[in-house]
Amino acid sequence: PRRYVLHPDFRSIRDHGEPLLGVRTLWARVAGARTTAKLNRDVIDPKYKPLHWLVADGVPVGSSSDDLDRLTEFGRRWLEDAGVRFTDVVVSVVPPEPTLGYWELVLGSRRAGLSTVFLPPDAPTGQIARLRPTVLAGRPQDLDRILAGPPEDLPVLHTVLAIDEPLAPGQRARLEANLLADDAAVLAAWAPPGVRSLWTECRGQAGLHTNPSAEVLEVVDDEVVWTALGWSGTVFVRLRTGVIASLAESVCPGCRRATPRVVTDATQVVSPAKRARP
């Protein structure tokens, strides 16, 4: 869908792009069609051409090759901050759909070199238990079902990643009560539709960490408003997220990072028609 993708042309590159790229674009136009095609293939397409699509609240969101590399690294950092290590065994029951949570987990696990098994959300608990996971990832309602059984079924499980949806009040405590490991933790990882990388908890559970190199967050009338930074497939500016929250910029007591954190106890989804256009 053309209106959801950035389309750089000669004029926009000349007037607003990097000076070196402007010079290369001008030279390509002078040199002819073959040089222009090579510039597009080697320079423009990797940054801007959408290769992969997600669907956010019914809106298609395209990712270029550069965007996918970026999302992959954010996924790796998320898992590292969650305490997931190279020796862990990850079992995911996140639905294999065009959602941010599923693909950031897929890409991040691969970059981190993790042994990962992707099962359907309705996978029997016995099948999951036979894999002896140390990390379990899924939507909160699916995690509720899986962890409702005897804790002895998953004796080495130390990290539970609740993906794509906020944890309901009391849900974290209920899930943690079914974990045997002394240092076990249930950590949230989600983002509103249209946001390009997950907001994630570290083991300190002091709010959802954001990526200041990839987004600008503002709070307007108590609602978080989101702007893309550095993405180049689909780009939203001042997107209304429907998240009622505050931003904490103090040092995180868990991981000691000072990146902004979204602190919220409730969420509210606004109509897609009221959100900012890309």
Short mmCIF file of C-alpha atoms in Angstrom, two decimals:
data_model
loop_
_atom_site.label_atom_id
_atom_site.label_comp_id
_atom_site.label_asym_id
_atom_site.label_seq_id
_atom_site.Cartn_x
_atom_site.Cartn_y
_atom_site.Cartn_z
CA PRO A 1 0.00 0.00 0.00
CA ARG A 2 1.74 3.06 -1.31
CA ARG A 3 0.46 5.53 1.29
CA TYR A 4 2.09 3.53 4.10
CA VAL A 5 5.61 3.56 2.64
CA LEU A 6 8.23 6.28 2.30
CA HIS A 7 9.10 7.00 -1.35
CA PRO A 8 12.28 9.06 -1.66
CA ASP A 9 12.65 10.81 -4.99
CA PHE A 10 15.38 12.94 -6.48
CA ARG A 11 13.99 16.22 -5.13
CA SER A 12 13.49 14.97 -1.55
CA ILE A 13 16.98 13.41 -1.50
CA ARG A 14 18.52 16.58 -2.90
CA ASP A 15 16.73 18.91 -0.50
CA HIS A 16 16.59 16.84 2.69
CA GLY A 17 18.87 13.82 2.37
CA GLU A 18 22.48 13.29 3.36
CA PRO A 19 24.80 15.45 1.22
CA LEU A 20 26.82 12.48 -0.04
CA LEU A 21 23.67 10.65 -1.10
CA GLY A 22 22.49 13.78 -2.89
CA VAL A 23 25.75 13.94 -4.85
CA ARG A 24 25.53 10.24 -5.76
CA THR A 25 21.92 10.65 -6.88
CA LEU A 26 22.80 13.64 -9.06
CA TRP A 27 25.71 11.75 -10.61
CA ALA A 28 23.48 8.74 -11.32
CA ARG A 29 20.96 10.93 -13.15
CA VAL A 30 23.76 12.39 -15.29
CA ALA A 31 25.39 9.00 -15.94
CA GLY A 32 22.24 7.33 -17.19
CA ALA A 33 19.70 4.62 -16.48
CA ARG A 34 22.18 1.83 -15.70
CA THR A 35 23.92 3.86 -12.99
CA THR A 36 20.57 4.98 -11.57
CA ALA A 37 19.36 1.37 -11.41
CA LYS A 38 22.54 0.33 -9.61
CA LEU A 39 22.17 3.16 -7.07
CA ASN A 40 18.57 2.15 -6.42
CA ARG A 41 19.50 -1.53 -6.00
CA ASP A 42 22.58 -1.01 -3.81
CA VAL A 43 21.68 2.09 -1.77
CA ILE A 44 18.02 3.12 -1.93
CA ASP A 45 16.23 -0.24 -1.89
CA PRO A 46 17.95 -1.75 1.20
CA LYS A 47 16.91 1.29 3.21
CA TYR A 48 13.45 2.04 1.86
CA LYS A 49 11.98 -0.89 -0.12
CA PRO A 50 9.58 -2.88 2.13
CA LEU A 51 10.51 -6.56 2.18
CA HIS A 52 8.41 -7.67 5.13
CA TRP A 53 4.97 -6.66 6.34
CA LEU A 54 3.26 -6.67 9.71
CA VAL A 55 -0.37 -5.78 10.36
CA ALA A 56 -0.97 -3.34 13.20
CA ASP A 57 -4.65 -2.86 14.08
CA GLY A 58 -5.54 -3.50 10.45
CA VAL A 59 -2.87 -1.13 9.09
CA PRO A 60 -0.01 -2.66 7.05
CA VAL A 61 3.45 -1.72 8.33
CA GLY A 62 6.36 -2.32 5.96
CA SER A 63 9.95 -3.02 6.96
CA SER A 64 12.97 -2.50 4.74
CA SER A 65 16.12 -4.63 4.93
CA ASP A 66 17.69 -2.04 7.23
CA ASP A 67 14.56 -2.03 9.41
CA LEU A 68 14.69 -5.83 9.78
CA ASP A 69 18.35 -5.70 10.81
CA ARG A 70 17.46 -3.09 13.40
CA LEU A 71 14.50 -5.06 14.75
CA THR A 72 16.69 -8.16 14.98
CA GLU A 73 19.21 -6.38 17.17
CA PHE A 74 16.48 -4.89 19.38
CA GLY A 75 15.13 -8.41 19.81
CA ARG A 76 18.53 -9.73 20.85
CA ARG A 77 18.95 -6.93 23.40
CA TRP A 78 15.46 -7.54 24.78
CA LEU A 79 16.19 -11.19 25.43
CA GLU A 80 19.56 -10.37 26.98
CA ASP A 81 18.01 -7.80 29.32
CA ALA A 82 15.33 -10.33 30.27
CA GLY A 83 18.06 -12.63 31.55
CA VAL A 84 17.91 -15.11 28.65
CA ARG A 85 21.29 -16.69 28.03
CA PHE A 86 22.94 -18.65 25.22
CA THR A 87 22.42 -21.94 27.06
CA ASP A 88 18.67 -21.47 27.54
CA VAL A 89 15.96 -23.43 25.75
CA VAL A 90 13.12 -21.18 24.58
CA VAL A 91 9.63 -22.49 23.81
CA SER A 92 7.25 -20.03 22.18
CA VAL A 93 3.48 -20.37 21.89
CA VAL A 94 3.09 -16.89 20.37
CA PRO A 95 0.74 -17.26 17.36
CA PRO A 96 2.70 -17.32 14.07
CA GLU A 97 1.03 -14.20 12.73
CA PRO A 98 2.18 -10.90 11.18
CA THR A 99 2.60 -9.27 14.59
CA LEU A 100 5.49 -7.37 16.10
CA GLY A 101 5.86 -9.68 19.10
CA TYR A 102 6.12 -12.85 17.04
CA TRP A 103 8.67 -11.52 14.58
CA GLU A 104 10.85 -9.69 17.09
CA LEU A 105 11.07 -12.94 19.06
CA VAL A 106 11.91 -14.95 15.93
CA LEU A 107 14.57 -12.53 14.75
CA GLY A 108 16.00 -11.81 18.20
CA SER A 109 16.28 -15.51 19.09
CA ARG A 110 18.14 -16.19 15.89
CA ARG A 111 20.58 -13.32 16.42
CA ALA A 112 21.15 -14.46 20.04
CA GLY A 113 21.89 -18.02 18.94
CA LEU A 114 19.15 -19.50 21.11
CA SER A 115 17.73 -22.99 20.82
CA THR A 116 14.08 -22.10 20.15
CA VAL A 117 10.96 -24.16 19.43
CA PHE A 118 7.85 -22.44 18.04
CA LEU A 119 4.61 -24.24 18.88
CA PRO A 120 0.97 -23.25 18.29
CA PRO A 121 -0.85 -21.42 21.12
CA ASP A 122 -2.97 -24.50 21.88
CA ALA A 123 0.00 -26.85 22.25
CA PRO A 124 -0.64 -29.39 25.04
CA THR A 125 1.21 -28.71 28.28
CA GLY A 126 2.68 -32.19 28.12
CA GLN A 127 4.30 -31.47 24.76
CA ILE A 128 5.81 -28.29 26.16
CA ALA A 129 7.02 -30.04 29.31
CA ARG A 130 8.85 -32.72 27.29
CA LEU A 131 11.01 -29.98 25.77
CA ARG A 132 12.15 -28.88 29.27
CA PRO A 133 12.11 -25.15 28.49
CA THR A 134 13.96 -22.67 30.65
CA VAL A 135 12.15 -19.77 28.92
CA LEU A 136 8.49 -19.73 27.88
CA ALA A 137 7.02 -17.04 25.64
CA GLY A 138 3.36 -16.47 24.81
CA ARG A 139 0.32 -14.28 25.12
CA PRO A 140 -0.88 -13.82 28.71
CA GLN A 141 -4.05 -15.90 28.29
CA ASP A 142 -2.09 -18.81 26.80
CA LEU A 143 0.49 -18.63 29.58
CA ASP A 144 -2.36 -18.80 32.11
CA ARG A 145 -3.49 -22.10 30.62
CA ILE A 146 -0.02 -23.62 30.41
CA LEU A 147 1.09 -22.64 33.91
CA ALA A 148 -2.16 -23.69 35.55
CA GLY A 149 -0.82 -27.24 35.90
CA PRO A 150 1.53 -28.58 38.58
CA PRO A 151 4.78 -26.55 38.78
CA GLU A 152 6.67 -29.85 38.68
CA ASP A 153 5.75 -30.14 35.00
CA LEU A 154 8.15 -27.28 34.18
CA PRO A 155 10.87 -27.63 36.83
CA VAL A 156 13.64 -25.62 35.13
CA LEU A 157 11.51 -22.74 33.83
CA HIS A 158 13.02 -19.46 35.08
CA THR A 159 11.72 -16.79 32.67
CA VAL A 160 8.24 -16.24 31.27
CA LEU A 161 7.81 -13.62 28.53
CA ALA A 162 4.27 -12.26 28.21
CA ILE A 163 4.20 -10.95 24.65
CA ASP A 164 1.93 -8.72 22.55
CA GLU A 165 -0.57 -7.86 25.31
CA PRO A 166 -0.32 -6.13 28.70
CA LEU A 167 -0.51 -8.25 31.83
CA ALA A 168 -3.87 -7.90 33.57
CA PRO A 169 -3.91 -6.88 37.25
CA GLY A 170 -2.89 -9.82 39.39
CA GLN A 171 -1.90 -11.92 36.40
CA ARG A 172 1.85 -11.62 36.98
CA ALA A 173 1.56 -12.83 40.58
CA ARG A 174 -0.63 -15.73 39.49
CA LEU A 175 1.89 -16.83 36.87
CA GLU A 176 4.88 -16.42 39.17
CA ALA A 177 3.18 -18.57 41.80
CA ASN A 178 3.46 -21.54 39.43
CA LEU A 179 7.24 -21.25 38.93
CA LEU A 180 9.68 -23.27 41.02
CA ALA A 181 12.98 -21.45 40.33
CA ASP A 182 14.05 -19.06 43.10
CA ASP A 183 14.95 -16.32 40.62
CA ALA A 184 11.98 -16.91 38.29
CA ALA A 185 10.35 -13.87 36.70
CA VAL A 186 7.37 -13.03 34.52
CA LEU A 187 8.24 -10.15 32.21
CA ALA A 188 6.01 -8.14 29.89
CA ALA A 189 6.95 -7.28 26.31
CA TRP A 190 4.41 -5.45 24.17
CA ALA A 191 3.80 -2.25 22.25
CA PRO A 192 0.71 -0.47 20.88
CA PRO A 193 -0.23 -1.04 17.23
CA GLY A 194 2.10 0.86 14.90
CA VAL A 195 5.07 1.08 17.27
CA ARG A 196 8.04 -0.49 15.52
CA SER A 197 9.79 -2.34 18.38
CA LEU A 198 8.53 -3.87 21.61
CA TRP A 199 8.57 -2.06 24.94
CA THR A 200 10.11 -4.56 27.31
CA GLU A 201 10.68 -5.20 31.01
CA CYS A 202 14.02 -6.11 32.51
CA ARG A 203 14.08 -8.36 35.55
CA GLY A 204 13.67 -5.32 37.78
CA GLN A 205 10.05 -4.95 36.55
CA ALA A 206 10.19 -1.18 36.97
CA GLY A 207 8.38 -0.21 33.79
CA LEU A 208 8.66 -0.97 30.08
CA HIS A 209 12.00 0.03 28.57
CA THR A 210 11.87 1.91 25.27
CA ASN A 211 14.49 2.49 22.58
CA PRO A 212 15.45 6.18 22.44
CA SER A 213 17.47 5.59 19.27
CA ALA A 214 14.33 4.36 17.51
CA GLU A 215 11.44 6.40 18.88
CA VAL A 216 10.37 9.67 20.44
CA LEU A 217 7.72 9.43 23.15
CA GLU A 218 5.57 12.27 24.47
CA VAL A 219 2.72 12.28 26.95
CA VAL A 220 -0.21 14.41 25.76
CA ASP A 221 -3.26 14.55 28.04
CA ASP A 222 -1.93 11.46 29.84
CA GLU A 223 -1.74 9.49 26.57
CA VAL A 224 1.58 8.33 25.10
CA VAL A 225 2.17 9.75 21.62
CA TRP A 226 4.79 7.94 19.52
CA THR A 227 7.03 9.10 16.67
CA ALA A 228 9.34 6.86 14.64
CA LEU A 229 13.06 7.70 14.67
CA GLY A 230 15.38 6.21 12.07
CA TRP A 231 12.89 3.75 10.56
CA SER A 232 12.47 3.96 6.82
CA GLY A 233 9.75 1.57 5.63
CA THR A 234 6.49 2.75 7.20
CA VAL A 235 6.95 5.81 9.40
CA PHE A 236 4.40 7.23 11.83
CA VAL A 237 4.63 10.73 13.29
CA ARG A 238 2.90 11.52 16.61
CA LEU A 239 0.87 8.32 16.57
CA ARG A 240 -1.82 8.20 19.25
CA THR A 241 -1.16 4.92 21.04
CA GLY A 242 -4.16 4.76 23.33
CA VAL A 243 -1.80 4.02 26.25
CA ILE A 244 -2.48 6.04 29.39
CA ALA A 245 0.87 6.19 31.16
CA SER A 246 3.74 8.27 32.44
CA LEU A 247 7.40 8.26 31.38
CA ALA A 248 10.13 7.53 33.91
CA GLU A 249 13.60 8.77 32.99
CA SER A 250 15.36 7.90 36.24
CA VAL A 251 17.91 5.09 36.45
CA CYS A 252 16.17 1.72 36.40
CA PRO A 253 16.65 -0.04 39.75
CA GLY A 254 16.84 -3.39 37.96
CA CYS A 255 19.30 -2.96 35.08
CA ARG A 256 20.70 0.50 35.96
CA ARG A 257 19.91 1.89 32.51
CA ALA A 258 18.59 5.43 32.16
CA THR A 259 16.51 4.90 29.02
CA PRO A 260 12.91 6.18 29.29
CA ARG A 261 10.41 3.68 30.67
CA VAL A 262 6.66 3.57 30.14
CA VAL A 263 4.95 3.17 33.50
CA THR A 264 1.28 2.21 33.29
CA ASP A 265 -1.36 0.24 35.16
CA ALA A 266 -4.06 0.49 32.51
CA THR A 267 -4.39 0.66 28.75
CA GLN A 268 -7.03 2.02 26.46
CA VAL A 269 -7.28 1.43 22.73
CA VAL A 270 -8.54 4.37 20.72
CA SER A 271 -10.19 4.13 17.34
CA PRO A 272 -7.67 3.63 14.49
CA ALA A 273 -9.38 6.49 12.65
CA LYS A 274 -8.25 8.89 15.36
CA ARG A 275 -4.60 7.92 15.09
CA ALA A 276 -2.06 10.02 13.20
CA ARG A 277 -1.38 9.06 9.63
CA PRO A 278 2.09 7.86 8.53
#
